[in-house]
Tab-separated table of C-alpha atoms and ligand atoms in Angstrom:
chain	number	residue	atom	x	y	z
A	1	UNK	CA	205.451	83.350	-117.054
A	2	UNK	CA	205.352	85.604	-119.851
A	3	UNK	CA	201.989	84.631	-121.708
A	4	UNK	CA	197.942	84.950	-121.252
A	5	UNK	CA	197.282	82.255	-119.514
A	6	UNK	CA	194.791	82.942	-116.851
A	7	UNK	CA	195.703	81.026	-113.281
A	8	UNK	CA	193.039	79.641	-111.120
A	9	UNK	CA	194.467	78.899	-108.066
A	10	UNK	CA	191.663	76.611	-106.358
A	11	UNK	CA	192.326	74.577	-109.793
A	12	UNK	CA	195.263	74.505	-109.707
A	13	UNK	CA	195.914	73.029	-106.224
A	14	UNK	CA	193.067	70.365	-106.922
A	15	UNK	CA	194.156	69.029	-110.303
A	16	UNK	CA	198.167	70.240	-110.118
A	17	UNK	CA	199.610	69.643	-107.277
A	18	UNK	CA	201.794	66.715	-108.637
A	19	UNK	CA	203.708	69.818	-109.970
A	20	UNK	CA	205.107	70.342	-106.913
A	21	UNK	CA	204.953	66.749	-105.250
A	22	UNK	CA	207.351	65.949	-107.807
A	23	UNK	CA	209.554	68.541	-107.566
A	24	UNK	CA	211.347	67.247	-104.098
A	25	UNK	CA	214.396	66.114	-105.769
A	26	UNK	CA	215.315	69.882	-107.222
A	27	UNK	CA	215.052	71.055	-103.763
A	28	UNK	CA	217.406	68.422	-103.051
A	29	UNK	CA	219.988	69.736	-106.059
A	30	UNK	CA	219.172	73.218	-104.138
A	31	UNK	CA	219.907	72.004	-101.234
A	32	UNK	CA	219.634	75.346	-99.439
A	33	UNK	CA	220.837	75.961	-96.293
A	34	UNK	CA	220.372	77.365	-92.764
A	35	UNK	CA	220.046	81.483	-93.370
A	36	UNK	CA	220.295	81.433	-96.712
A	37	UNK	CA	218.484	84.064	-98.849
A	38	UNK	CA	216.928	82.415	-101.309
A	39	UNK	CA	214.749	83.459	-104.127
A	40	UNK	CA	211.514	81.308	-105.336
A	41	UNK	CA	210.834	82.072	-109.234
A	42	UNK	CA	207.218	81.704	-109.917
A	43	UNK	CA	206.443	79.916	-106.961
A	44	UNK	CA	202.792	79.234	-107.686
A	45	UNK	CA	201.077	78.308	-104.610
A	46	UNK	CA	203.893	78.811	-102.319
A	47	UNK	CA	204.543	74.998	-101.552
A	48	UNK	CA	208.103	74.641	-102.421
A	49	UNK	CA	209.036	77.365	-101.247
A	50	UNK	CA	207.506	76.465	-97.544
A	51	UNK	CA	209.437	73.433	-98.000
A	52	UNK	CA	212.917	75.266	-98.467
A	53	UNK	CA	211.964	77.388	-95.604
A	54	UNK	CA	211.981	74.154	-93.385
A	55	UNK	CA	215.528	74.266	-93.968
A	56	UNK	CA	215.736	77.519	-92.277
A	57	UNK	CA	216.371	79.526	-94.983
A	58	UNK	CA	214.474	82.873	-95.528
A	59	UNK	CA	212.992	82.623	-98.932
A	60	UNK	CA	211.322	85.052	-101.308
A	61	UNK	CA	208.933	83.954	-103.734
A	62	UNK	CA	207.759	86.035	-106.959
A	63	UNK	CA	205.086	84.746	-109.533
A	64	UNK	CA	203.142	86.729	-112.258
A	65	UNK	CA	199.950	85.839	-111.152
A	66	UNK	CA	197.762	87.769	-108.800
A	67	UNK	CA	196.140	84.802	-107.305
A	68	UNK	CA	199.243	82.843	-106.960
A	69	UNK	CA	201.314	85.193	-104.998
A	70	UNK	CA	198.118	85.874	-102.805
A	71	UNK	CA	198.163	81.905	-102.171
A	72	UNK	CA	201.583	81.988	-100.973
A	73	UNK	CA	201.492	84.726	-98.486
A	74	UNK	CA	198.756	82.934	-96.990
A	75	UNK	CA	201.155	80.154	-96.011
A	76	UNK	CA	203.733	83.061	-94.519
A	77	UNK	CA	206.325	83.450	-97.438
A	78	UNK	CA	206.946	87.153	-98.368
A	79	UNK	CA	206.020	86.987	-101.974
A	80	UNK	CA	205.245	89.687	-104.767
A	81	UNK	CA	203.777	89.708	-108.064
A	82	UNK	CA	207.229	90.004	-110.546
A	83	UNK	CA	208.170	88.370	-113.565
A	84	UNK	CA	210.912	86.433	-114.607
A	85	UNK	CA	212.170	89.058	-116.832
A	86	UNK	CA	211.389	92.035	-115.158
A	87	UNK	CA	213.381	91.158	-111.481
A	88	UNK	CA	214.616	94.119	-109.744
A	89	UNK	CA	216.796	92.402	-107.185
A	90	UNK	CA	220.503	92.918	-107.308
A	91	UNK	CA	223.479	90.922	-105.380
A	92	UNK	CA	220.702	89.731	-103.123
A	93	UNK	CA	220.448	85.919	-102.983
A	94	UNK	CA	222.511	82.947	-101.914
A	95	UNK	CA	220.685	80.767	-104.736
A	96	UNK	CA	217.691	81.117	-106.946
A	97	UNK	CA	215.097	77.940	-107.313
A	98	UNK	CA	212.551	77.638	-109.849
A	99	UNK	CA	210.080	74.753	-110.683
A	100	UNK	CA	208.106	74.307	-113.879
A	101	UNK	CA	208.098	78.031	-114.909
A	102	UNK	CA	211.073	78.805	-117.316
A	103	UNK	CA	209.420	77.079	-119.907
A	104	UNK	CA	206.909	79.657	-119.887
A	105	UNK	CA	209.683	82.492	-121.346
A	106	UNK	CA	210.268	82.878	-124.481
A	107	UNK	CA	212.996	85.501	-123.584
A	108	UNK	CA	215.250	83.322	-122.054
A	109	UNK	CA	218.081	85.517	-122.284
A	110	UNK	CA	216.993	88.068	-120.457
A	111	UNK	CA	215.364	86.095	-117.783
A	112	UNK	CA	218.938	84.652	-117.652
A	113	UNK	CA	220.761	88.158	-117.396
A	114	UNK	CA	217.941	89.040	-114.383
A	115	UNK	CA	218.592	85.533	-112.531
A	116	UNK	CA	222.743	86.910	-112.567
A	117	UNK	CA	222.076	90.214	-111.895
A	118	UNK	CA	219.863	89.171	-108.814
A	119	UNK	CA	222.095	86.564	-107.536
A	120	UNK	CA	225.576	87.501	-104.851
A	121	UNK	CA	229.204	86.392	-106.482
A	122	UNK	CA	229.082	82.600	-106.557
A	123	UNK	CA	225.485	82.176	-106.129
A	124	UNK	CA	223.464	79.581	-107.298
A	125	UNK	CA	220.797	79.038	-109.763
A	126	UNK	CA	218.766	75.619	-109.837
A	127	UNK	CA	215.784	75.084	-111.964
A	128	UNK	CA	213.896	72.461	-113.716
A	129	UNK	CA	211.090	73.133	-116.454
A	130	UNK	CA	209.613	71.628	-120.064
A	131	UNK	CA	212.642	71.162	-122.168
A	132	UNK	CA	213.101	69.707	-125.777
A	133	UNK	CA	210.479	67.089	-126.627
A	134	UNK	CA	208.067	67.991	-123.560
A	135	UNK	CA	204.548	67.245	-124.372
A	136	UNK	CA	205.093	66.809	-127.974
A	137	UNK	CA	201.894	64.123	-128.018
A	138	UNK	CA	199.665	67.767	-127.228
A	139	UNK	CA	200.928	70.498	-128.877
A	140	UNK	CA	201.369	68.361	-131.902
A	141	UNK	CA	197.403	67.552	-131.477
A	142	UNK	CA	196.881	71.366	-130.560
A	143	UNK	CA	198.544	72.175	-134.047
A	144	UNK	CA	196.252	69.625	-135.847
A	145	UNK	CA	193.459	70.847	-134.670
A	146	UNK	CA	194.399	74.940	-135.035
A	147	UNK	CA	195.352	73.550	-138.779
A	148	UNK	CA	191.937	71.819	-139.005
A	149	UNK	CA	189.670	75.011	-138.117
A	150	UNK	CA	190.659	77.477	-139.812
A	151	UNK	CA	188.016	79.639	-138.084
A	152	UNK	CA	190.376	79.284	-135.064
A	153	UNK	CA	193.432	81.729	-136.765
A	154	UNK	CA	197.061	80.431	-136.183
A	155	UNK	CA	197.876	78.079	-133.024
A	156	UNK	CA	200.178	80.439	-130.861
A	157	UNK	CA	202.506	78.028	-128.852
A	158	UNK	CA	203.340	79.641	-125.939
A	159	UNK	CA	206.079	77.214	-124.458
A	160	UNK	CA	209.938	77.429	-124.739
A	161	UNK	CA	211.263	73.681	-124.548
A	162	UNK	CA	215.327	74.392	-125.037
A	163	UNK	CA	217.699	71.990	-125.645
A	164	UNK	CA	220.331	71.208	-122.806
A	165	UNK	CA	223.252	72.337	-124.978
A	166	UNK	CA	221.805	75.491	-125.908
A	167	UNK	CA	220.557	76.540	-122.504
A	168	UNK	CA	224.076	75.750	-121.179
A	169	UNK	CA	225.581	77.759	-124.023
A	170	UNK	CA	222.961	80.678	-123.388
A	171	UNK	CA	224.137	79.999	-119.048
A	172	UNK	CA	228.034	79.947	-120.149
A	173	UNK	CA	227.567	83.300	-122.997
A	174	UNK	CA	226.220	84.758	-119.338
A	175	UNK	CA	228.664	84.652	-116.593
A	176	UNK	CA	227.247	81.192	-115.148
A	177	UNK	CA	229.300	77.778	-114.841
A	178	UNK	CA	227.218	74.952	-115.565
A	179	UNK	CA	227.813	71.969	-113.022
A	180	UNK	CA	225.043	69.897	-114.036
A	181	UNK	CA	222.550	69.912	-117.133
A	182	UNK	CA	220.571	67.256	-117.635
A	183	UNK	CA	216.973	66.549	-120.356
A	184	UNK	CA	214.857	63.684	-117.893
A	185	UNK	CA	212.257	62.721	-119.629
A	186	UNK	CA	209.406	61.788	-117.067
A	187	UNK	CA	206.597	60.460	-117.910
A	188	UNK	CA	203.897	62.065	-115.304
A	189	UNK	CA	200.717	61.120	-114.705
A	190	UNK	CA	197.809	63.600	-115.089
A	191	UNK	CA	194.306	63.480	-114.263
A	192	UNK	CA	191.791	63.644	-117.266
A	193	UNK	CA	193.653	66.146	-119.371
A	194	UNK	CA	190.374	68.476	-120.160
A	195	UNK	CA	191.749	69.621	-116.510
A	196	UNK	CA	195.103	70.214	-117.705
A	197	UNK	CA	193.901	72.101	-120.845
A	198	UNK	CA	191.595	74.418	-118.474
A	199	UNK	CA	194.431	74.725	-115.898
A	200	UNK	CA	198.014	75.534	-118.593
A	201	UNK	CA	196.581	76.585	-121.807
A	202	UNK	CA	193.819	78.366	-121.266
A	203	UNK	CA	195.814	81.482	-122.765
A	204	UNK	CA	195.956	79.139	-126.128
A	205	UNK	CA	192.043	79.675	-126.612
A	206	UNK	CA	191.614	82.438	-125.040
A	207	UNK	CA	190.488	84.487	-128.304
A	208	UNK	CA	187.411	81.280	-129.214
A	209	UNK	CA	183.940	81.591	-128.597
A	210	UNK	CA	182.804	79.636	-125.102
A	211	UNK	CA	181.498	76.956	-127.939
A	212	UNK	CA	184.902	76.720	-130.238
A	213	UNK	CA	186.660	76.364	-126.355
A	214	UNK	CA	184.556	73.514	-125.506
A	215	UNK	CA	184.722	71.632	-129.605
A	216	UNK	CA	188.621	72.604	-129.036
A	217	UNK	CA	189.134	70.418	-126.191
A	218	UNK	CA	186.485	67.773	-126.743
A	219	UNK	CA	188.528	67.293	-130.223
A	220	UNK	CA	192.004	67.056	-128.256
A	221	UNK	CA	190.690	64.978	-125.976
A	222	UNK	CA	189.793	62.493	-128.410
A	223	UNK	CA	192.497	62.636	-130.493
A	224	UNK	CA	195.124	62.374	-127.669
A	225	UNK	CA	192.915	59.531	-125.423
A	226	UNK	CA	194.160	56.558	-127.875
A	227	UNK	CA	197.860	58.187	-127.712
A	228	UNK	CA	198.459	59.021	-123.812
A	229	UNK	CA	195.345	57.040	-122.076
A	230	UNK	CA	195.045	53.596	-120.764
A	231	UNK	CA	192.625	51.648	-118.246
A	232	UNK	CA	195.794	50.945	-116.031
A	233	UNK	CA	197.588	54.180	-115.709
A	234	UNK	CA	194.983	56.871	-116.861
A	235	UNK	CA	196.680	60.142	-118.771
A	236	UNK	CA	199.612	60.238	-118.692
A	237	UNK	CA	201.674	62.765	-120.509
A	238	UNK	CA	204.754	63.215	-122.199
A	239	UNK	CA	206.668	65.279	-119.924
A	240	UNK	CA	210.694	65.869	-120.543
A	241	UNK	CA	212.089	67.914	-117.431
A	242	UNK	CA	215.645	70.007	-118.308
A	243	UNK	CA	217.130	70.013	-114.862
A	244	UNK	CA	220.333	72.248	-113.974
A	245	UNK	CA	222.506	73.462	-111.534
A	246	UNK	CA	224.540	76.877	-112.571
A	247	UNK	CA	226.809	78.883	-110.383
A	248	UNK	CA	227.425	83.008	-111.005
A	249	UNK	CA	230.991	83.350	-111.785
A	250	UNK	CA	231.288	87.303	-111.893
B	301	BEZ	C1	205.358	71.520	-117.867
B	301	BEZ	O1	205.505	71.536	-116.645
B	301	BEZ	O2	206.132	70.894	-118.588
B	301	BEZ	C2	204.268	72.284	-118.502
B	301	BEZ	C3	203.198	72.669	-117.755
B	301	BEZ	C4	202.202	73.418	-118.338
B	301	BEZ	C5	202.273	73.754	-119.663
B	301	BEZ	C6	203.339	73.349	-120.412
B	301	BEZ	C7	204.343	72.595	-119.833
């Protein structure tokens, strides 16, 4: 959540949304219940968290971008724009959920310290994002082709991909008891991954001329087509999901 990247919400629901279609079995390790308070970290377009609202609980949903939020008070959720290390909630929610964002914050330790001080005594915290080895085929491309043009400056890698054993150490150095921790890798299918580029790391290019944008991905794209591409299954990219469920012990 912390980073440039710009988010296009139209986009984003037509090229995306297997971000969320795959995220039903986290809202199963959530499994929240009847009026429960329950906070939605970076909920992009507010589908999950209509989902855990089918199981009556009242949810609130935060996200960093504009658009985003916007999206998901559309579909009824009371949402604001807040990031992950800047929550202002204290001893408010049963459990916190969050889906493919974490791996967006660098500062994990104080998104960590906001997630405790936000949740009641006992209260849990579920999540699942990029961890170690996600989408190594891409950013080791991205790298190769920041190293080839020099003209481009340094390739800033926005992404935190953490290890399970040091996210459970940074949970445990925080207050939290770690029931479950798990790396998954799963391989997810994508559709032509000039989408994905324009859709997650815009931010990455940001600074290039509208021509060095366009070179930038037609070069990935090539590069990555023999590596992650194939008649029968299309893209298909190297995702690695960390999945966890922490409880607040304090
Ligand atoms: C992910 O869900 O793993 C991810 C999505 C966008 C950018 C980087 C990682």
């Amino acid at each position: 959540m912390s980073n440039t990247n710009q988010w296009n919400a139209d986009k984003y629901k037509k090229h995306a949304d297997f971000v969320s279609n795959l995220a039903f079995p986290v809202v199963e390790l959530l499994n929240p219940q009847a009026n429960e308070k329950i906070l939605d970290l970076g909920c992009g377009d507010g589908t999950l968290a209509v989902e855990i609202e089918k199981f009556n609980a009242k949810v609130i949903a935060v996200d960093l971008s504009e658009s985003m939020v916007q999206k998901t008070k559309e579909k009824g959720i009371e949402a604001f724009v807040m990031s992950a290390t800047d929550l202002t909630f204290e001893n408010e929610f049963d459990a916190i959920f969050s889906n493919a964002v974490l791996h967006w914050v660098k500062e994990d330790e104080k998104a960590i310290k906001k997630i405790s001080k936000s949740l009641k005594a006992n209260g849990r915290f579920v999540a699942e994002f990029g961890g170690y080895g996600n989408i190594k085929f891409l950013t080791d491309v991205m790298e190769e082709v920041f190293n080839k043009h020099q003209e481009f400056g340094n390739f800033n890698n926005p992404w935190n991909f953490p290890k399970d054993s040091d996210y459970k150490q940074l949970l445990e150095n925080n207050d939290f008891k770690v029931e479950y921790i798990e790396l998954i890798p799963r391989p997810t299918k994508i559709d032509d991954i000039s989408n994905w580029l324009d859709i997650f790391a815009n931010g990455i290019i940001s600074h290039l001329t509208n021509e060095q944008q366009v070179q930038f991905k037609q070069e990935i794209r090539e590069i990555l087509k023999p590596k992650i591409y194939s008649e029968k299954d299309g893209w298909v990219a190297d995702y690695v999901r960390l999945r966890l469920k922490a409880y607040k012990t304090v």
